[in-house]
Coordinates of C-alpha atoms and ligand atoms in Angstrom, one line a residue:
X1 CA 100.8 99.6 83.4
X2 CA 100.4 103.4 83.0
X3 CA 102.5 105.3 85.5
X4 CA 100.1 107.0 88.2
X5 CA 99.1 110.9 87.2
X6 CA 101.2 113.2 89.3
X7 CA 97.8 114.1 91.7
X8 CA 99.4 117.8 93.0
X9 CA 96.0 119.2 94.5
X10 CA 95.9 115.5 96.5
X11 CA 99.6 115.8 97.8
X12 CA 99.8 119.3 98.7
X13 CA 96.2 120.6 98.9
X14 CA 95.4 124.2 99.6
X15 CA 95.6 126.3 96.0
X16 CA 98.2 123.7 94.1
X17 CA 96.5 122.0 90.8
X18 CA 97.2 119.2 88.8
X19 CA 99.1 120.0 85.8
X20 CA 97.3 117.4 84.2
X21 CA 93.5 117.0 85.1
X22 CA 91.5 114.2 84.9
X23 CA 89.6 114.2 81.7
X24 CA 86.4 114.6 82.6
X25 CA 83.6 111.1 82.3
X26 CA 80.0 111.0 81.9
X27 CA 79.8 108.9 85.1
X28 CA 82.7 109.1 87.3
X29 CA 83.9 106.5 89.8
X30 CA 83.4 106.9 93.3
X31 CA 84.9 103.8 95.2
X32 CA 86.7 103.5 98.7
X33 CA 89.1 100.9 98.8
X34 CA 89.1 98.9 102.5
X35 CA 91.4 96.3 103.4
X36 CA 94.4 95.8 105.9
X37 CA 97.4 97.3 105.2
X38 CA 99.6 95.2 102.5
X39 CA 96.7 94.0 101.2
X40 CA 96.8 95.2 97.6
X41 CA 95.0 97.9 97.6
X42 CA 97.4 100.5 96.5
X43 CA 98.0 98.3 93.3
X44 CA 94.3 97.9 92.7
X45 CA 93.8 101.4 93.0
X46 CA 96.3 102.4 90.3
X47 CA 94.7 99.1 87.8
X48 CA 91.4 101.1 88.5
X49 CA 92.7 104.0 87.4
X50 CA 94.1 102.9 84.4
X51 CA 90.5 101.4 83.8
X52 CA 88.7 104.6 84.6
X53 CA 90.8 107.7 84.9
X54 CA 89.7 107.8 88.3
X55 CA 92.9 109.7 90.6
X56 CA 94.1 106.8 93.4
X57 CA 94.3 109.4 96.4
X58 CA 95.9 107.7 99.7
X59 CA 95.9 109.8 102.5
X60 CA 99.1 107.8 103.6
X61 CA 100.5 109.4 100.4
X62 CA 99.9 112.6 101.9
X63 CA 101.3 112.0 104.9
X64 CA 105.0 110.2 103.1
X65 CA 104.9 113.6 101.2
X66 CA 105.2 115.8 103.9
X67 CA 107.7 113.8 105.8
X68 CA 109.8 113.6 102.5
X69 CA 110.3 117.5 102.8
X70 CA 108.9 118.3 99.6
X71 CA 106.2 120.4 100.8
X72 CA 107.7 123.9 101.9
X73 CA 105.9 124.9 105.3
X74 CA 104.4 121.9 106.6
X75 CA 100.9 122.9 109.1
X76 CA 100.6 121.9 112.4
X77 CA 98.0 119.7 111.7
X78 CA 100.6 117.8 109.0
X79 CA 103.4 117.9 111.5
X80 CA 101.0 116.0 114.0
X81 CA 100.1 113.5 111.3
X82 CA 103.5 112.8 110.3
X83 CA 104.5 111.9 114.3
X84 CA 101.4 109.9 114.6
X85 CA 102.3 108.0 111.1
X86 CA 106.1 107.4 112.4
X87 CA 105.0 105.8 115.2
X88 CA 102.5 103.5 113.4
X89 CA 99.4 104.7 115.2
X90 CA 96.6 106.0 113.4
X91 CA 96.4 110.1 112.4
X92 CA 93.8 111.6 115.0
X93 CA 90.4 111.6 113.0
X94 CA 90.0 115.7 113.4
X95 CA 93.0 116.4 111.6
X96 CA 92.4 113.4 109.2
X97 CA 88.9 115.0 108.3
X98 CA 90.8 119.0 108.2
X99 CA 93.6 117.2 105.6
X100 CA 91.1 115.7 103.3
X101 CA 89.2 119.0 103.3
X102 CA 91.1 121.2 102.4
X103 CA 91.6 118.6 99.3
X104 CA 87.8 118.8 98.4
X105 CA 88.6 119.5 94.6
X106 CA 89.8 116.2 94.6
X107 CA 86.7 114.3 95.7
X108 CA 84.4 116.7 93.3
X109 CA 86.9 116.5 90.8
X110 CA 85.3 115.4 87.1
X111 CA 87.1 112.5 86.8
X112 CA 85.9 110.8 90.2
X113 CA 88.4 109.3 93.0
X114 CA 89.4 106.3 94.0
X115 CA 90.2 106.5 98.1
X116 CA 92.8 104.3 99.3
X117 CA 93.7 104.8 103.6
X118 CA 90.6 106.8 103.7
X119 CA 88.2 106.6 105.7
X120 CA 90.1 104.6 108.1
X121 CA 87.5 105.0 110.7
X122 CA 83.7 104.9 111.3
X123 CA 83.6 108.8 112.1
X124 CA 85.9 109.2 108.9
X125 CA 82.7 107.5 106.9
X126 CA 80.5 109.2 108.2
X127 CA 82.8 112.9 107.3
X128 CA 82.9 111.3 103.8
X129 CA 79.4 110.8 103.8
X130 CA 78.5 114.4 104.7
X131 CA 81.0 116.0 102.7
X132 CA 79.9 114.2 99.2
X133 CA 76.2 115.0 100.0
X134 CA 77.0 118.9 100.3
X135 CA 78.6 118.3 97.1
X136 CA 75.5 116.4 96.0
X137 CA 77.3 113.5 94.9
X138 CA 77.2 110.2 96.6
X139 CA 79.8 107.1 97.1
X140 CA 79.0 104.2 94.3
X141 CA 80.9 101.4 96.6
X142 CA 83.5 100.1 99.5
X143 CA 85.4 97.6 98.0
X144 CA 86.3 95.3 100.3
X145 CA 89.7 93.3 99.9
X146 CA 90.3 90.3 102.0
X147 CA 93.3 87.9 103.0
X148 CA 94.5 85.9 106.1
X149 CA 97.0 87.9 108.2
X150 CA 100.1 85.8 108.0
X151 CA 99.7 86.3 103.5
X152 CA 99.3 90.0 104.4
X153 CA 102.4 90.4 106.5
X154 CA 104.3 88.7 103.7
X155 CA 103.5 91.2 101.4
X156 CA 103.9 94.0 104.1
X157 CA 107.6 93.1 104.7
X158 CA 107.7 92.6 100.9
X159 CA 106.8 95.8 99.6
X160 CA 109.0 98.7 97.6
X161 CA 108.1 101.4 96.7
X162 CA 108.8 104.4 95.0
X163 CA 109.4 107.8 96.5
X164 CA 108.7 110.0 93.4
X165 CA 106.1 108.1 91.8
X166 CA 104.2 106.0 94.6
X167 CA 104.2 103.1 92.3
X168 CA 103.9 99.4 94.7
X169 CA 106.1 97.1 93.7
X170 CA 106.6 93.9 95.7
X171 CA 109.9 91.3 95.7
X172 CA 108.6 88.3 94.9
X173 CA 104.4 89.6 93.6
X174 CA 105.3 92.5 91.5
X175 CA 109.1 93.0 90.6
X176 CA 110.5 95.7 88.9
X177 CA 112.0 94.8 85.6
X178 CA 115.7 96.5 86.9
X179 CA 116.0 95.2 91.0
X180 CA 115.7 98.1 93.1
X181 CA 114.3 100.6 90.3
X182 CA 111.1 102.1 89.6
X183 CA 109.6 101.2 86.1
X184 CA 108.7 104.5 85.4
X185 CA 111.2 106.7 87.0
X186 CA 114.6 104.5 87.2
X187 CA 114.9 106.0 90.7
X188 CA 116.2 103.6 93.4
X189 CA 112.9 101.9 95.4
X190 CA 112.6 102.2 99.0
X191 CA 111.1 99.9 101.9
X192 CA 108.7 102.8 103.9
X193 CA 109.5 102.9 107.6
X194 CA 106.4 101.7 108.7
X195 CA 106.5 98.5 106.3
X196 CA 109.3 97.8 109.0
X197 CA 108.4 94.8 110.7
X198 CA 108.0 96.2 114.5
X199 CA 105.8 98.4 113.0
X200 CA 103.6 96.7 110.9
X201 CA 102.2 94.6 114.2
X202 CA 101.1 98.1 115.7
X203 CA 99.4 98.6 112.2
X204 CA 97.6 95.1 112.1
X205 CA 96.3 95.8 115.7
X206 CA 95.0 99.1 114.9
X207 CA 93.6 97.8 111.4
X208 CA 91.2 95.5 113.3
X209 CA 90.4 98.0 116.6
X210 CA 89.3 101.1 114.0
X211 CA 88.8 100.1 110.4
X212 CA 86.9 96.4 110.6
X213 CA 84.3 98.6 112.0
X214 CA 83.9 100.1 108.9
X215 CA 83.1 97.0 106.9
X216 CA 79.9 97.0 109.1
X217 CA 79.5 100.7 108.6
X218 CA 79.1 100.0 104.6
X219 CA 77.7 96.6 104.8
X220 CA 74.7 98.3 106.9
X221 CA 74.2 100.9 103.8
X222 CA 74.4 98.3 101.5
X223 CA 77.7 99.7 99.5
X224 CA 80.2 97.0 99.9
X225 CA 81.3 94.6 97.6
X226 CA 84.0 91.9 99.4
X227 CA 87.0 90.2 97.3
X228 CA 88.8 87.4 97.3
X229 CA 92.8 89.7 97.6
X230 CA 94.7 86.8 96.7
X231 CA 96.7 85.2 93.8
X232 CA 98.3 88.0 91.4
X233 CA 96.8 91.8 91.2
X234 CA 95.5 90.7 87.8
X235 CA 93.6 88.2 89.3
X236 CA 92.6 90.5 92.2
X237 CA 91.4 93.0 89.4
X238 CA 89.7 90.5 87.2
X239 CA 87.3 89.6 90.3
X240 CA 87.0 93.9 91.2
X241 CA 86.2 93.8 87.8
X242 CA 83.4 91.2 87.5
X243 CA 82.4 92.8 91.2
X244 CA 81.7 96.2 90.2
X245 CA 80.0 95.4 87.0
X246 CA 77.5 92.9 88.4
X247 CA 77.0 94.6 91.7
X248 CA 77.3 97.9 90.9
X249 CA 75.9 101.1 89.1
X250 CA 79.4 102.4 89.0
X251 CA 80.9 102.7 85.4
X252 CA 84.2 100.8 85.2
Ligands
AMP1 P1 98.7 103.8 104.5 O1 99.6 104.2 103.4 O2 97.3 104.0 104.1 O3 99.0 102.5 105.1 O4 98.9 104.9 105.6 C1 100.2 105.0 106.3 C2 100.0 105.6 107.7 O5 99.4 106.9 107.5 C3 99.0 104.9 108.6 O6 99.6 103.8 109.3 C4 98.5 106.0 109.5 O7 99.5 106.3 110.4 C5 98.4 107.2 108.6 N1 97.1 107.3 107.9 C6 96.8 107.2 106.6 N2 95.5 107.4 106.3 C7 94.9 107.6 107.5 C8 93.6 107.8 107.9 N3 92.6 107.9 107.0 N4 93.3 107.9 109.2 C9 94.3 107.9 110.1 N5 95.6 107.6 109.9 C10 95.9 107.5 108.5

């Protein structure tokens, strides 16, 4: 698999550009991936991109970034997120919605987006909504990845990943070819803190309080597509595949 474009303007927002750009597409993909956490849909997102050149932009990303130390002065805003993201709980929507902003390149950029952690909530949607209609552009699909809870715990407590790149790997689903070691980077892999097990129950009960809702949200605007998340990501991203092609305008 191609490693994941380095995404700068995503991570640190503000005035910092990619050093490499999307190329630009006739018809860009739009998508929001939805689905528990552990789900997949970090992996899918970076199969999509190698498919369509569309940036994978996690706002959880953002959030691991900060709290990393890479980014110099860290706002008040990001300071909040980071505590709220420690603890498991969900980032207040406000400074959610002020983070995303101030990364509107992304979201207008030429060579579309796929969102993965974002919108989380129904007022998040709606923010999305607004903000790609003052751009003039519009969202081609919610992709909507199911799986029974215990199967998505599994691959919760399973996951690795790595710090530089934000390449997924999994123990037993996905291993790296070297145990502990990115593919792409040879840097050790690391379990994130809220992967840890007394955390992930917080994150299931939140998954289901704030972001079911928003399965309704797009099923009531007729943009969402459900699939099957399990068997392998190459599976998974057969049926996304076959999905977006017959129920879709979007270009894949
Ligand atoms: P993720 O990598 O998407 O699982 O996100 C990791 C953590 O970052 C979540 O458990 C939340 O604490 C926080 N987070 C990420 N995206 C959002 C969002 N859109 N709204 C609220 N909190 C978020």
């Amino acid at each position: 698999m191609d490693a994941p474009r380095e995404r700068t303007s995503w991570l640190q927002g503000g005035g910092a550009v990619c050093r490499t750009p999307p190329r630009a597409v006739a018809r860009p993909s739009r998508l929001v991936l939805l689905g528990p956490p552990g789900v997949g849909k970090g992996t899918q997102a970076q199969l999509l991109f190698v498919h369509t050149g569309a940036c994978a932009l996690s706002t959880g990303d953002i959030f691991r970034n900060a709290k990393s130390g890479t980014v110099e002065r860290p706002s008040p805003a990001m300071r909040t997120a980071v505590t709220s993201m420690n603890r498991g709980e969900l980032v207040p929507d406000d400074i959610v919605l002020s983070i995303v902003h101030e990364r509107l390149r992304c979201l207008t950029c030429r060579g579309g987006f796929l969102l993965d952690g974002f919108p989380r909530t129904v007022a998040q949607a709606e923010a999305l909504d607004q903000l790609l209609a003052n751009e003039g552009l519009h969202l081609h699909a919610a992709l909507h990845y199911e799986l029974p809870t215990r199967a998505v715990v599994s691959r919760l407590t399973g996951r690795r990943t790595c710090p530089v790149c934000k390449t997924v790997f999994h123990l037993t689903s996905r291993p790296p070819k070297s145990a502990g070691l990115c593919d792409y980077c040879h840097g050790p892999l690391v379990q994130r803190a809220d992967d840890e097990p007394e955390t992930v129950g917080v994150r299931m009960a939140e998954y289901v309080e704030c972001t079911a809702p928003l399965v309704d949200y797009y099923r009531a605007h007729g943009r969402l597509r459900t699939i099957d998340a399990s068997g392998t990501p190459n599976e998974v991203f057969e049926r996304t595949l076959s999905i977006l092609h017959s129920a879709t305008r979007a270009p894949v």
